[in-house]
Coordinates of C-alpha atoms in Angstrom, one line a residue:
X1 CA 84.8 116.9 109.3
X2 CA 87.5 114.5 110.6
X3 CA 89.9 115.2 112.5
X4 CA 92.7 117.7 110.7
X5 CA 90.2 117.4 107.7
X6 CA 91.6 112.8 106.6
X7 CA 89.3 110.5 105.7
X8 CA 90.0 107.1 105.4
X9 CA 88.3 105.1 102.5
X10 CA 88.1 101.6 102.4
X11 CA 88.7 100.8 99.0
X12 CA 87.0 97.6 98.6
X13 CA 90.1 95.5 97.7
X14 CA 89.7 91.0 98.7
X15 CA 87.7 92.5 101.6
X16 CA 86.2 95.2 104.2
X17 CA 89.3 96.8 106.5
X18 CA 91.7 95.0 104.2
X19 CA 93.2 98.0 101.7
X20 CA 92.8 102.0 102.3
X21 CA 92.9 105.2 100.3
X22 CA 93.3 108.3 102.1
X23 CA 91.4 111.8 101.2
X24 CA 93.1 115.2 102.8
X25 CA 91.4 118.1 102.4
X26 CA 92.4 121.7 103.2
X27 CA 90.4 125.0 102.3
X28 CA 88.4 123.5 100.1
X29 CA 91.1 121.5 98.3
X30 CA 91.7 117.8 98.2
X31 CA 94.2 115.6 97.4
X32 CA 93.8 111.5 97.3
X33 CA 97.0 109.4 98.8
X34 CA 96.8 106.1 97.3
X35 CA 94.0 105.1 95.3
X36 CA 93.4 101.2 94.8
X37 CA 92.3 99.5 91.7
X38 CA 90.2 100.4 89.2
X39 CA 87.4 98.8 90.9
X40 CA 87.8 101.3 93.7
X41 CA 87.1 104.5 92.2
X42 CA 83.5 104.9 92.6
X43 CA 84.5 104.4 96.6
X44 CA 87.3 107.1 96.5
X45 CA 84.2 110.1 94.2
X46 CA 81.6 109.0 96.6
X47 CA 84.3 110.1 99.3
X48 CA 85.1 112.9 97.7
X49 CA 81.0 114.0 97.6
X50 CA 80.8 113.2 101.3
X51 CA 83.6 115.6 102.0
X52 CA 81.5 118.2 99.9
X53 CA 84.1 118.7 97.3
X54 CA 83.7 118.1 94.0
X55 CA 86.2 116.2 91.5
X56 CA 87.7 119.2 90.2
X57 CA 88.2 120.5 93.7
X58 CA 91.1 117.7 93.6
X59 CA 94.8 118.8 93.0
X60 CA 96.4 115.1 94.0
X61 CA 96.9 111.7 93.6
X62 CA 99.9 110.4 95.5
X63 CA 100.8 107.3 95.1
X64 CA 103.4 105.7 97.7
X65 CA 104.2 103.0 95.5
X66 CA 103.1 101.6 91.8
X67 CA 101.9 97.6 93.5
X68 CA 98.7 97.3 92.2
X69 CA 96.7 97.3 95.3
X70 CA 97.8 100.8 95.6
X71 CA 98.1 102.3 92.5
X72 CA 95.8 100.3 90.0
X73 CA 93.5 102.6 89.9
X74 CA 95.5 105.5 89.0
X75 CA 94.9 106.4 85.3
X76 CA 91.1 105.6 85.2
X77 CA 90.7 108.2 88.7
X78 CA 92.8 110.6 87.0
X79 CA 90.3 110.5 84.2
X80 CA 87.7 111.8 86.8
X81 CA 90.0 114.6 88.0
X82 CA 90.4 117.0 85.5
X83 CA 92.7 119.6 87.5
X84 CA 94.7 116.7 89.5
X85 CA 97.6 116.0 89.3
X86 CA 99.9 112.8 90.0
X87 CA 102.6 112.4 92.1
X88 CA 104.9 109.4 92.4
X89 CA 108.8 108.2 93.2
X90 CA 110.7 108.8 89.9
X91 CA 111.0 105.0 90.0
X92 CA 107.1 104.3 90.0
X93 CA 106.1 107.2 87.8
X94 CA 106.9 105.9 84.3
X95 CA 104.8 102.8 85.2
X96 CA 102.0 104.9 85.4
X97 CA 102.1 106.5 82.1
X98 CA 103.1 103.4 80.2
X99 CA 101.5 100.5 82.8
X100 CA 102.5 97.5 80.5
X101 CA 105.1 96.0 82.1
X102 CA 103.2 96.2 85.4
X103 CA 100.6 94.6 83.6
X104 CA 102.8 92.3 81.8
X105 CA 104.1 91.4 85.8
X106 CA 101.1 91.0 87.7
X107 CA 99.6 89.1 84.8
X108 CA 102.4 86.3 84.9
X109 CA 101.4 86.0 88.8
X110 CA 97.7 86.2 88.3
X111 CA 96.7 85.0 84.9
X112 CA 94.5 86.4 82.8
X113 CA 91.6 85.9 83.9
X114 CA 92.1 86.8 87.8
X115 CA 94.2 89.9 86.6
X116 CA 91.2 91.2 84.8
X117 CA 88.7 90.1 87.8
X118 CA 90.9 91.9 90.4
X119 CA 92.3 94.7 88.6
X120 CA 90.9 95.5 85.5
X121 CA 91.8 97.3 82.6
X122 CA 95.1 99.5 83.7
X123 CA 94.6 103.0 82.1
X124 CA 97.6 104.8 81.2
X125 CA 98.4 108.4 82.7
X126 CA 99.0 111.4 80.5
X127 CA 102.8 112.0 81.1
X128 CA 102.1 115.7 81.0
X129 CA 100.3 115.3 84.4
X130 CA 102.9 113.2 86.3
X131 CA 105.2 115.0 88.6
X132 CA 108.2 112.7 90.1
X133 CA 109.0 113.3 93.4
X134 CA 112.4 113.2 94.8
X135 CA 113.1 112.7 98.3
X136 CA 112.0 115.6 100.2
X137 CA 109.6 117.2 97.6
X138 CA 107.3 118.8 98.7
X139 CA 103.0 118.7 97.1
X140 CA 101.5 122.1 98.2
X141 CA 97.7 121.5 98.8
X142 CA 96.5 125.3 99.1
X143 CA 99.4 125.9 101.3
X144 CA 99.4 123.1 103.6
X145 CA 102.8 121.4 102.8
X146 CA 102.7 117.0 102.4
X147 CA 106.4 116.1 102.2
X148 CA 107.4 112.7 100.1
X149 CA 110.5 111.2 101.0
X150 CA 113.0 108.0 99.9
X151 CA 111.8 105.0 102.1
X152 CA 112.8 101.6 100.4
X153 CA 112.6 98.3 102.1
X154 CA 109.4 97.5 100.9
X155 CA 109.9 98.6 97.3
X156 CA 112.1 100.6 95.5
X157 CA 110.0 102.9 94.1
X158 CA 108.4 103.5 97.5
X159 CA 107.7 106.7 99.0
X160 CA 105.9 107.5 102.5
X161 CA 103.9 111.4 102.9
X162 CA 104.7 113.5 105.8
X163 CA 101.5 116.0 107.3
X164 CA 103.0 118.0 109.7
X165 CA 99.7 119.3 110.3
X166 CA 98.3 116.1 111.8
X167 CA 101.7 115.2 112.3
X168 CA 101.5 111.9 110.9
X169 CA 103.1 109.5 108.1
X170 CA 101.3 108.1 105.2
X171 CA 102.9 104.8 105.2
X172 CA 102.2 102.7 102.7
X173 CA 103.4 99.3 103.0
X174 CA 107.0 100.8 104.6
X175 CA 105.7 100.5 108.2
X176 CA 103.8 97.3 107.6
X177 CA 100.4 95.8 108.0
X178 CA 97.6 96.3 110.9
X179 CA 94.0 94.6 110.5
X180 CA 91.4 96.2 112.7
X181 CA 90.2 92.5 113.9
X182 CA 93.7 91.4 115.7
X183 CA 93.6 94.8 118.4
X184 CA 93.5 94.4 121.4
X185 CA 93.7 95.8 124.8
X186 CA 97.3 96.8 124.0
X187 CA 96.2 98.5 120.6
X188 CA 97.4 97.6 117.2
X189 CA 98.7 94.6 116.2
X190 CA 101.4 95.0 113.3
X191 CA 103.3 92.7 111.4
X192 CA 105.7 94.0 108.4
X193 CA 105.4 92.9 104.9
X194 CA 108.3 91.8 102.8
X195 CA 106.3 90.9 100.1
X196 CA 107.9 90.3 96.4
X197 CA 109.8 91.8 95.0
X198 CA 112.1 93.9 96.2
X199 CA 112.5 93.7 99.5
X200 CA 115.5 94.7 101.7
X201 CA 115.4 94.2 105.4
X202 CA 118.4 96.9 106.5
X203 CA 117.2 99.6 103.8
X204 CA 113.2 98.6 105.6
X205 CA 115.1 99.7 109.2
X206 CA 116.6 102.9 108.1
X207 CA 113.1 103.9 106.6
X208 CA 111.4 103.2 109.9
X209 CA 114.1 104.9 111.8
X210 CA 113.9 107.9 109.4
X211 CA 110.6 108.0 109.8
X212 CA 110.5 108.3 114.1
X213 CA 113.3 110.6 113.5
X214 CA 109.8 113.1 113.7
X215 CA 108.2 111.5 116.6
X216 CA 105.2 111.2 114.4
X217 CA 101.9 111.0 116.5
X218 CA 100.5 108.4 114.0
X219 CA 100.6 106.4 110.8
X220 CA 98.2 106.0 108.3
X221 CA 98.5 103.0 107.2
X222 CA 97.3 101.3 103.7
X223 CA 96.4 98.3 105.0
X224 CA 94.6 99.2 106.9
X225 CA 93.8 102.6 108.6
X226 CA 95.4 105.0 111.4
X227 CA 96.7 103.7 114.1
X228 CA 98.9 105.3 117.2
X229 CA 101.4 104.3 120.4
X230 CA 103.9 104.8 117.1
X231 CA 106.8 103.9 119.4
X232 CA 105.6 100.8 120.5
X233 CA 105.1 100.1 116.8
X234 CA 108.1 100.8 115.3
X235 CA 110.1 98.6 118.0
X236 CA 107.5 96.1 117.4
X237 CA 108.7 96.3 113.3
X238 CA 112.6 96.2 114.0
X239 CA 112.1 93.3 116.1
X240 CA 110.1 91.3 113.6
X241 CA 111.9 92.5 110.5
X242 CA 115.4 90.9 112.0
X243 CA 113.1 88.2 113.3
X244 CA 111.8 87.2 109.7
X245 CA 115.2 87.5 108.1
X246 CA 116.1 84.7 110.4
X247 CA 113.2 82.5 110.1
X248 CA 114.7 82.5 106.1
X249 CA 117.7 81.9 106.8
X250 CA 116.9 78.6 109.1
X251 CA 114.5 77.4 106.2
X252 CA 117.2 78.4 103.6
X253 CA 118.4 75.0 101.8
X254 CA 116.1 72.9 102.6
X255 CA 113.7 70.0 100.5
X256 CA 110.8 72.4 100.9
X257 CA 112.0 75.8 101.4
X258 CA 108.6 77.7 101.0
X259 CA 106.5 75.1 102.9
X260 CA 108.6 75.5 105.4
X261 CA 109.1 79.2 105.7
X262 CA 105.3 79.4 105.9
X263 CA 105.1 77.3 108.6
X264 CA 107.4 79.0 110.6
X265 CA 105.9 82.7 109.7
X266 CA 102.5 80.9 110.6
X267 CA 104.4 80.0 114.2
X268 CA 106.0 83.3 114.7
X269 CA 102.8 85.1 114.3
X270 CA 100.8 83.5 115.9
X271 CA 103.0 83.3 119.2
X272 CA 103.0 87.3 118.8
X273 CA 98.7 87.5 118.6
X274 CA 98.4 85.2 121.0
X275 CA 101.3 87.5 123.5
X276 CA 98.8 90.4 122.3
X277 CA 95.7 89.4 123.7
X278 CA 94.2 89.3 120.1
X279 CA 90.6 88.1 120.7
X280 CA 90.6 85.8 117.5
X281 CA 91.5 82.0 117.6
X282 CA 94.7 80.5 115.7
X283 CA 92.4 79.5 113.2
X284 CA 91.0 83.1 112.7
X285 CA 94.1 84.9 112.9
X286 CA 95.7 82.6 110.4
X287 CA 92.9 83.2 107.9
X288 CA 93.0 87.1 108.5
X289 CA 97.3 86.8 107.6
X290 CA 96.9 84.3 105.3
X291 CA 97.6 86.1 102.3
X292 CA 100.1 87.9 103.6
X293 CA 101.8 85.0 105.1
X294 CA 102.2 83.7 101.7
X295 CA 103.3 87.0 100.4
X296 CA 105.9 87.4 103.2
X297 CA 107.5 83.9 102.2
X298 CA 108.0 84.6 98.9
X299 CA 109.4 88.0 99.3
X300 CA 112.0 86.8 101.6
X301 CA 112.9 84.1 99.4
X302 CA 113.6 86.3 96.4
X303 CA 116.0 88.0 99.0
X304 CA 117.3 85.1 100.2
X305 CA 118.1 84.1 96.7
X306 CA 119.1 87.7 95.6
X307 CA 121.7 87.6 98.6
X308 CA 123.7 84.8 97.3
X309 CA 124.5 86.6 93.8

């Protein structure tokens, strides 16, 4: 049994220690934060066997936001639960019982064809099973309370889990991104993500800030696992957050805005692995942030360009 009864699961999602589900269990209970895509769900049962519960020992899903490599898998796991149920921010939830216009979305991103390869397709949940949570309700899991509250900055529809057993945050995306392979000596290397579409850098510092407010002793984070020295963290996120919003701001107006925003996230990052002690080359590290690079840029230019209306 892990410790306070969380296992991580490694969804499978682009690549190994890249996207993570979590599995809490209490007296026999279980309840799933975060699930992944469709593709996923065979990792998240054969979890569930190697806890030694069964699927209909399963009360929840939460989902801390409806982005796809999060909640993708939601109706077709749901299928495999017959006693869950799901939780979500009133935002996300009617996504998940009517999934077209995040299919619709992701689609115009993807195509077709690499929307089908990656995600599958999206299975709608009964509405009768979908509770929305409000900021500050609470999910009972046989009597061990998980508290969901408001954290935007990320997304709108975002919500992060409180376990005061273990007290520790499910995160999300709200507290940003830590791969395994840039730690170091000093511990966790994080960077946050203001990926599209809907981020918003001052509502992204109050959610952190909320989120300290409990002196958590760790965060679970979805990409990609637990990690701890929280405080360090957290200043580590403030710092970057007004760091990134600046980097746009230079690139704004511009021939080649995005080019050039990527180039400067590429800089900025790598300055701070390198200040780490990350083992990796600038070649490696750039390949492990990639995507996320690429994501960042055009998150902050949607905000950039949101700004100015």
């Amino acid at each position: 049994m892990p410790e306070h009864g969380i296992y991580t699961i490694d969804t499978d999602y682009v690549r190994p220690g890249f996207d993570a589900a979590y599995l809490v269990t209490e007296n026999g209970r279980g309840a799933f934060i975060d699930c992944g895509t469709n593709h996923s769900v065979p990792h998240l049962l054969r979890a569930l066997d190697a806890a030694g519960l069964a699927p209909a020992d399963v009360d929840w899903l939460v989902l801390t936001h409806a982005h796809l490599d999060h909640a993708g898998g939601a109706g077709l796991l749901m299928r495999q639960l017959p006693n869950a149920r799901l939780v979500a921010h009133p935002r996300a939830a009617p996504h998940m019982i009517d999934p077209a216009k995040l299919v619709a979305g992701a689609t115009a991103v993807y195509g077709e064809a690499a929307f089908a390869r990656h995600y599958g397709e999206l299975v709608p949940v009964p509405a009768g099973r979908v509770v929305m949570a409000d900021d500050g309700h609470v999910v009972d899991l046989a009597g061990r309370p998980l508290l969901c509250i408001d954290t935007p900055g990320h997304a709108r529809h975002h919500l992060c889990v409180w376990d005061a057993r273990s007290r520790s945050w499910f995160t999300g995306d709200t507290f940003g991104l830590s791969y395994r392979e840039l730690d170091s000596g000093r511990g966790a290397f994080i960077i946050p993500t203001s990926s599209p579409v809907q981020f918003e850098p001052e509502a992204m510092q109050a959610s952190i800030k909320r989120m300290m407010a409990r002196a958590p002793l760790a965060m679970y984070l979805t990409h990609y696992g637990r990690v701890e020295d929280v405080a360090r963290l957290a200043a580590e996120m403030h710092e970057q957050v007004d760091a990134m919003v600046s980097l746009a701001q230079a690139c704004d107006g511009g021939a080649d805005r995005h080019r050039a925003l990527v180039a400067a996230l590429s800089e900025y990052y790598l300055e701070r692995a390198q200040a780490h002690g990350c083992a990796l080359d600038d070649t490696a590290v750039l390949r492990v942030l990639e995507m996320d690079i690429e994501l960042n840029a055009q998150g902050l230019e949607i905000w950039l360009d949101r700004s100015r209306r």
